[in-house]
Tab-separated table of N, CA and C in Angstrom:
chain	number	residue	atom	x	y	z
A	1	MET	N	-15.278	-2.478	-31.477
A	1	MET	CA	-16.259	-2.932	-30.516
A	1	MET	C	-17.530	-2.127	-30.741
A	2	ASN	N	-18.621	-2.808	-30.935
A	2	ASN	CA	-19.908	-2.149	-31.142
A	2	ASN	C	-20.604	-1.947	-29.808
A	3	ILE	N	-21.239	-0.813	-29.648
A	3	ILE	CA	-21.985	-0.509	-28.441
A	3	ILE	C	-23.465	-0.677	-28.753
A	4	VAL	N	-24.137	-1.444	-27.908
A	4	VAL	CA	-25.551	-1.733	-28.118
A	4	VAL	C	-26.323	-1.202	-26.924
A	5	PRO	N	-27.413	-0.451	-27.123
A	5	PRO	CA	-28.189	0.026	-25.977
A	5	PRO	C	-28.851	-1.133	-25.250
A	6	VAL	N	-28.898	-1.000	-23.942
A	6	VAL	CA	-29.513	-2.033	-23.116
A	6	VAL	C	-31.004	-1.782	-23.046
A	7	LYS	N	-31.781	-2.819	-23.185
A	7	LYS	CA	-33.230	-2.695	-23.074
A	7	LYS	C	-33.636	-2.838	-21.616
A	8	TRP	N	-34.841	-2.429	-21.312
A	8	TRP	CA	-35.346	-2.531	-19.952
A	8	TRP	C	-35.417	-3.991	-19.541
A	9	ALA	N	-35.035	-4.248	-18.316
A	9	ALA	CA	-35.097	-5.613	-17.798
A	9	ALA	C	-36.532	-5.932	-17.413
A	10	LYS	N	-36.792	-7.189	-17.113
A	10	LYS	CA	-38.150	-7.606	-16.757
A	10	LYS	C	-38.649	-6.898	-15.505
A	11	ASN	N	-37.729	-6.629	-14.566
A	11	ASN	CA	-38.146	-5.972	-13.331
A	11	ASN	C	-38.106	-4.445	-13.446
A	12	GLN	N	-37.981	-3.935	-14.664
A	12	GLN	CA	-38.046	-2.512	-14.971
A	12	GLN	C	-36.887	-1.708	-14.380
A	13	LYS	N	-35.751	-2.336	-14.053
A	13	LYS	CA	-34.572	-1.605	-13.599
A	13	LYS	C	-33.607	-1.475	-14.764
A	14	ARG	N	-33.003	-0.329	-14.879
A	14	ARG	CA	-32.047	-0.102	-15.959
A	14	ARG	C	-30.654	-0.408	-15.415
A	15	PHE	N	-29.970	-1.364	-16.022
A	15	PHE	CA	-28.662	-1.777	-15.524
A	15	PHE	C	-27.569	-0.801	-15.938
A	16	ASP	N	-27.549	-0.425	-17.192
A	16	ASP	CA	-26.507	0.455	-17.693
A	16	ASP	C	-27.024	1.085	-18.984
A	17	GLU	N	-26.416	2.177	-19.368
A	17	GLU	CA	-26.844	2.818	-20.608
A	17	GLU	C	-26.459	1.982	-21.826
A	18	THR	N	-25.269	1.442	-21.801
A	18	THR	CA	-24.814	0.648	-22.938
A	18	THR	C	-23.994	-0.533	-22.452
A	19	LEU	N	-23.994	-1.573	-23.219
A	19	LEU	CA	-23.143	-2.732	-22.970
A	19	LEU	C	-22.401	-3.055	-24.257
A	20	PRO	N	-21.144	-3.493	-24.154
A	20	PRO	CA	-20.424	-3.852	-25.372
A	20	PRO	C	-20.945	-5.163	-25.946
A	21	ASP	N	-20.773	-5.319	-27.248
A	21	ASP	CA	-21.100	-6.600	-27.874
A	21	ASP	C	-20.167	-7.674	-27.334
A	22	ASN	N	-20.443	-8.878	-27.668
A	22	ASN	CA	-19.658	-9.996	-27.179
A	22	ASN	C	-18.487	-10.308	-28.111
A	23	ASP	N	-17.842	-9.282	-28.692
A	23	ASP	CA	-16.694	-9.524	-29.555
A	23	ASP	C	-15.380	-9.159	-28.867
A	24	ASP	N	-15.391	-9.007	-27.535
A	24	ASP	CA	-14.178	-8.670	-26.801
A	24	ASP	C	-13.157	-9.794	-26.856
A	25	HIS	N	-13.609	-11.019	-26.979
A	25	HIS	CA	-12.676	-12.138	-26.986
A	25	HIS	C	-11.758	-12.109	-28.205
A	26	VAL	N	-12.146	-11.417	-29.242
A	26	VAL	CA	-11.331	-11.345	-30.455
A	26	VAL	C	-10.152	-10.406	-30.244
A	27	THR	N	-10.374	-9.273	-29.584
A	27	THR	CA	-9.330	-8.271	-29.422
A	27	THR	C	-8.567	-8.406	-28.120
A	28	ALA	N	-9.068	-9.148	-27.168
A	28	ALA	CA	-8.424	-9.259	-25.866
A	28	ALA	C	-7.154	-10.098	-25.975
A	29	ALA	N	-6.144	-9.699	-25.211
A	29	ALA	CA	-4.895	-10.456	-25.186
A	29	ALA	C	-5.112	-11.747	-24.401
A	30	PRO	N	-4.432	-12.810	-24.775
A	30	PRO	CA	-4.593	-14.059	-24.035
A	30	PRO	C	-4.037	-13.926	-22.620
A	31	ARG	N	-4.715	-14.516	-21.673
A	31	ARG	CA	-4.280	-14.464	-20.285
A	31	ARG	C	-3.176	-15.480	-20.053
A	32	PRO	N	-2.221	-15.160	-19.179
A	32	PRO	CA	-1.190	-16.146	-18.863
A	32	PRO	C	-1.802	-17.285	-18.048
A	33	PRO	N	-1.131	-18.414	-18.010
A	33	PRO	CA	-1.657	-19.536	-17.231
A	33	PRO	C	-1.795	-19.175	-15.754
A	34	LEU	N	-2.672	-19.866	-15.082
A	34	LEU	CA	-2.947	-19.599	-13.670
A	34	LEU	C	-1.685	-19.737	-12.829
A	35	ARG	N	-0.864	-20.725	-13.129
A	35	ARG	CA	0.361	-20.958	-12.362
A	35	ARG	C	1.283	-19.744	-12.447
A	36	VAL	N	1.391	-19.145	-13.615
A	36	VAL	CA	2.244	-17.971	-13.798
A	36	VAL	C	1.705	-16.799	-12.990
A	37	MET	N	0.399	-16.615	-13.011
A	37	MET	CA	-0.204	-15.519	-12.244
A	37	MET	C	-0.009	-15.736	-10.747
A	38	GLN	N	-0.129	-16.978	-10.282
A	38	GLN	CA	0.062	-17.269	-8.864
A	38	GLN	C	1.506	-17.022	-8.446
A	39	GLU	N	2.456	-17.410	-9.292
A	39	GLU	CA	3.861	-17.164	-8.979
A	39	GLU	C	4.149	-15.670	-8.920
A	40	GLN	N	3.564	-14.915	-9.825
A	40	GLN	CA	3.765	-13.467	-9.820
A	40	GLN	C	3.179	-12.854	-8.553
A	41	ARG	N	1.983	-13.295	-8.172
A	41	ARG	CA	1.373	-12.800	-6.936
A	41	ARG	C	2.231	-13.141	-5.727
A	42	ALA	N	2.806	-14.350	-5.710
A	42	ALA	CA	3.655	-14.756	-4.591
A	42	ALA	C	4.909	-13.885	-4.528
A	43	ARG	N	5.508	-13.581	-5.683
A	43	ARG	CA	6.690	-12.708	-5.700
A	43	ARG	C	6.337	-11.309	-5.202
A	44	GLU	N	5.197	-10.790	-5.649
A	44	GLU	CA	4.778	-9.455	-5.215
A	44	GLU	C	4.480	-9.430	-3.722
A	45	ALA	N	3.896	-10.512	-3.215
A	45	ALA	CA	3.599	-10.588	-1.783
A	45	ALA	C	4.888	-10.630	-0.973
A	46	ALA	N	5.862	-11.416	-1.420
A	46	ALA	CA	7.141	-11.487	-0.712
A	46	ALA	C	7.833	-10.129	-0.723
A	47	LYS	N	7.755	-9.433	-1.850
A	47	LYS	CA	8.352	-8.103	-1.945
A	47	LYS	C	7.654	-7.133	-0.995
A	48	ALA	N	6.332	-7.210	-0.919
A	48	ALA	CA	5.572	-6.325	-0.029
A	48	ALA	C	5.917	-6.598	1.430
A	49	VAL	N	6.071	-7.870	1.786
A	49	VAL	CA	6.429	-8.221	3.163
A	49	VAL	C	7.815	-7.682	3.489
A	50	GLU	N	8.756	-7.804	2.556
A	50	GLU	CA	10.109	-7.300	2.781
A	50	GLU	C	10.105	-5.779	2.921
A	51	GLU	N	9.332	-5.086	2.092
A	51	GLU	CA	9.237	-3.626	2.207
A	51	GLU	C	8.631	-3.224	3.545
A	52	TYR	N	7.631	-3.974	3.999
A	52	TYR	CA	7.002	-3.691	5.286
A	52	TYR	C	8.009	-3.883	6.417
A	53	ALA	N	8.779	-4.979	6.354
A	53	ALA	CA	9.774	-5.245	7.391
A	53	ALA	C	10.869	-4.180	7.370
A	54	ALA	N	11.308	-3.774	6.186
A	54	ALA	CA	12.336	-2.740	6.081
A	54	ALA	C	11.829	-1.416	6.644
A	55	SER	N	10.578	-1.115	6.390
A	55	SER	CA	9.989	0.109	6.932
A	55	SER	C	9.955	0.057	8.458
A	56	GLY	N	9.618	-1.103	8.999
A	56	GLY	CA	9.607	-1.268	10.451
A	56	GLY	C	10.994	-1.113	11.049
A	57	ARG	N	12.004	-1.694	10.377
A	57	ARG	CA	13.381	-1.560	10.869
A	57	ARG	C	13.835	-0.107	10.817
A	58	ALA	N	13.477	0.608	9.758
A	58	ALA	CA	13.860	2.018	9.635
A	58	ALA	C	13.191	2.850	10.724
A	59	THR	N	11.934	2.571	10.994
A	59	THR	CA	11.217	3.293	12.049
A	59	THR	C	11.845	3.017	13.410
A	60	GLN	N	12.202	1.761	13.662
A	60	GLN	CA	12.827	1.392	14.937
A	60	GLN	C	14.174	2.098	15.099
A	61	ALA	N	14.982	2.135	14.039
A	61	ALA	CA	16.280	2.802	14.107
A	61	ALA	C	16.107	4.299	14.350
A	62	LYS	N	15.145	4.907	13.675
A	62	LYS	CA	14.904	6.340	13.861
A	62	LYS	C	14.435	6.622	15.286
A	63	THR	N	13.578	5.752	15.814
A	63	THR	CA	13.080	5.926	17.176
A	63	THR	C	14.222	5.828	18.184
A	64	GLU	N	15.109	4.848	17.995
A	64	GLU	CA	16.250	4.703	18.904
A	64	GLU	C	17.159	5.925	18.843
A	65	ARG	N	17.409	6.438	17.634
A	65	ARG	CA	18.267	7.612	17.480
A	65	ARG	C	17.647	8.831	18.156
A	66	LEU	N	16.353	9.046	17.934
A	66	LEU	CA	15.691	10.202	18.536
A	66	LEU	C	15.610	10.075	20.052
A	67	ARG	N	15.428	8.860	20.543
A	67	ARG	CA	15.383	8.646	21.993
A	67	ARG	C	16.740	8.968	22.610
A	68	ALA	N	17.818	8.532	21.954
A	68	ALA	CA	19.161	8.829	22.461
A	68	ALA	C	19.409	10.335	22.473
A	69	LEU	N	18.991	11.032	21.427
A	69	LEU	CA	19.149	12.490	21.398
A	69	LEU	C	18.339	13.160	22.505
A	70	ARG	N	17.118	12.684	22.715
A	70	ARG	CA	16.274	13.267	23.758
A	70	ARG	C	16.879	13.043	25.137
A	71	LEU	N	17.365	11.836	25.398
A	71	LEU	CA	17.968	11.550	26.701
A	71	LEU	C	19.230	12.378	26.914
A	72	ALA	N	20.026	12.558	25.861
A	72	ALA	CA	21.231	13.380	25.981
A	72	ALA	C	20.860	14.831	26.255
A	73	ARG	N	19.831	15.330	25.569
A	73	ARG	CA	19.393	16.710	25.781
A	73	ARG	C	18.871	16.886	27.203
A	74	GLU	N	18.074	15.925	27.684
A	74	GLU	CA	17.547	16.014	29.044
A	74	GLU	C	18.663	15.934	30.072
A	75	ALA	N	19.657	15.094	29.827
A	75	ALA	CA	20.782	14.992	30.755
A	75	ALA	C	21.569	16.297	30.783
A	76	ALA	N	21.748	16.925	29.628
A	76	ALA	CA	22.463	18.200	29.579
A	76	ALA	C	21.663	19.282	30.297
A	77	ASN	N	20.353	19.296	30.125
A	77	ASN	CA	19.519	20.284	30.805
A	77	ASN	C	19.521	20.054	32.309
A	78	ASP	N	19.481	18.808	32.749
A	78	ASP	CA	19.504	18.508	34.182
A	78	ASP	C	20.832	18.919	34.804
A	79	SER	N	21.934	18.670	34.105
A	79	SER	CA	23.241	19.031	34.660
A	79	SER	C	23.402	20.544	34.708
A	80	SER	N	22.861	21.262	33.732
A	80	SER	CA	22.964	22.723	33.755
A	80	SER	C	22.081	23.296	34.859
A	81	LYS	N	20.951	22.686	35.130
A	81	LYS	CA	20.089	23.140	36.223
A	81	LYS	C	20.758	22.882	37.567
A	82	MET	N	21.415	21.735	37.673
A	82	MET	CA	22.095	21.397	38.924
A	82	MET	C	23.246	22.359	39.180
A	83	SER	N	24.003	22.734	38.157
A	83	SER	CA	25.134	23.642	38.344
A	83	SER	C	24.634	25.047	38.689
A	84	LYS	N	23.499	25.460	38.179
A	84	LYS	CA	22.948	26.775	38.502
A	84	LYS	C	22.447	26.817	39.940
A	85	THR	N	21.873	25.722	40.445
A	85	THR	CA	21.346	25.719	41.807
A	85	THR	C	22.458	25.587	42.833
A	86	ASN	N	23.610	25.074	42.475
A	86	ASN	CA	24.717	24.908	43.408
A	86	ASN	C	25.482	26.204	43.606
A	87	ARG	N	25.273	27.197	42.813
A	87	ARG	CA	26.012	28.457	42.943
A	87	ARG	C	25.551	29.268	44.070
């Protein structure tokens, strides 16, 4: 790929220091058909949605477990306070 310096534009703004020649089409790999790319995007989207849902389920399960532990701890603390005040 040959690099060619960019000349000043008509409005005197410099776009970039260099631009590649137009021979990229020779070395570039052919693109897959649009249908194949769309199917791949759809598969990736479905996978992302499933990962998001699984993450939500894991968070919900962890929250329920921690809530149960907290309630058990509070119940144990309340019962120990009640037994101390009854003495």
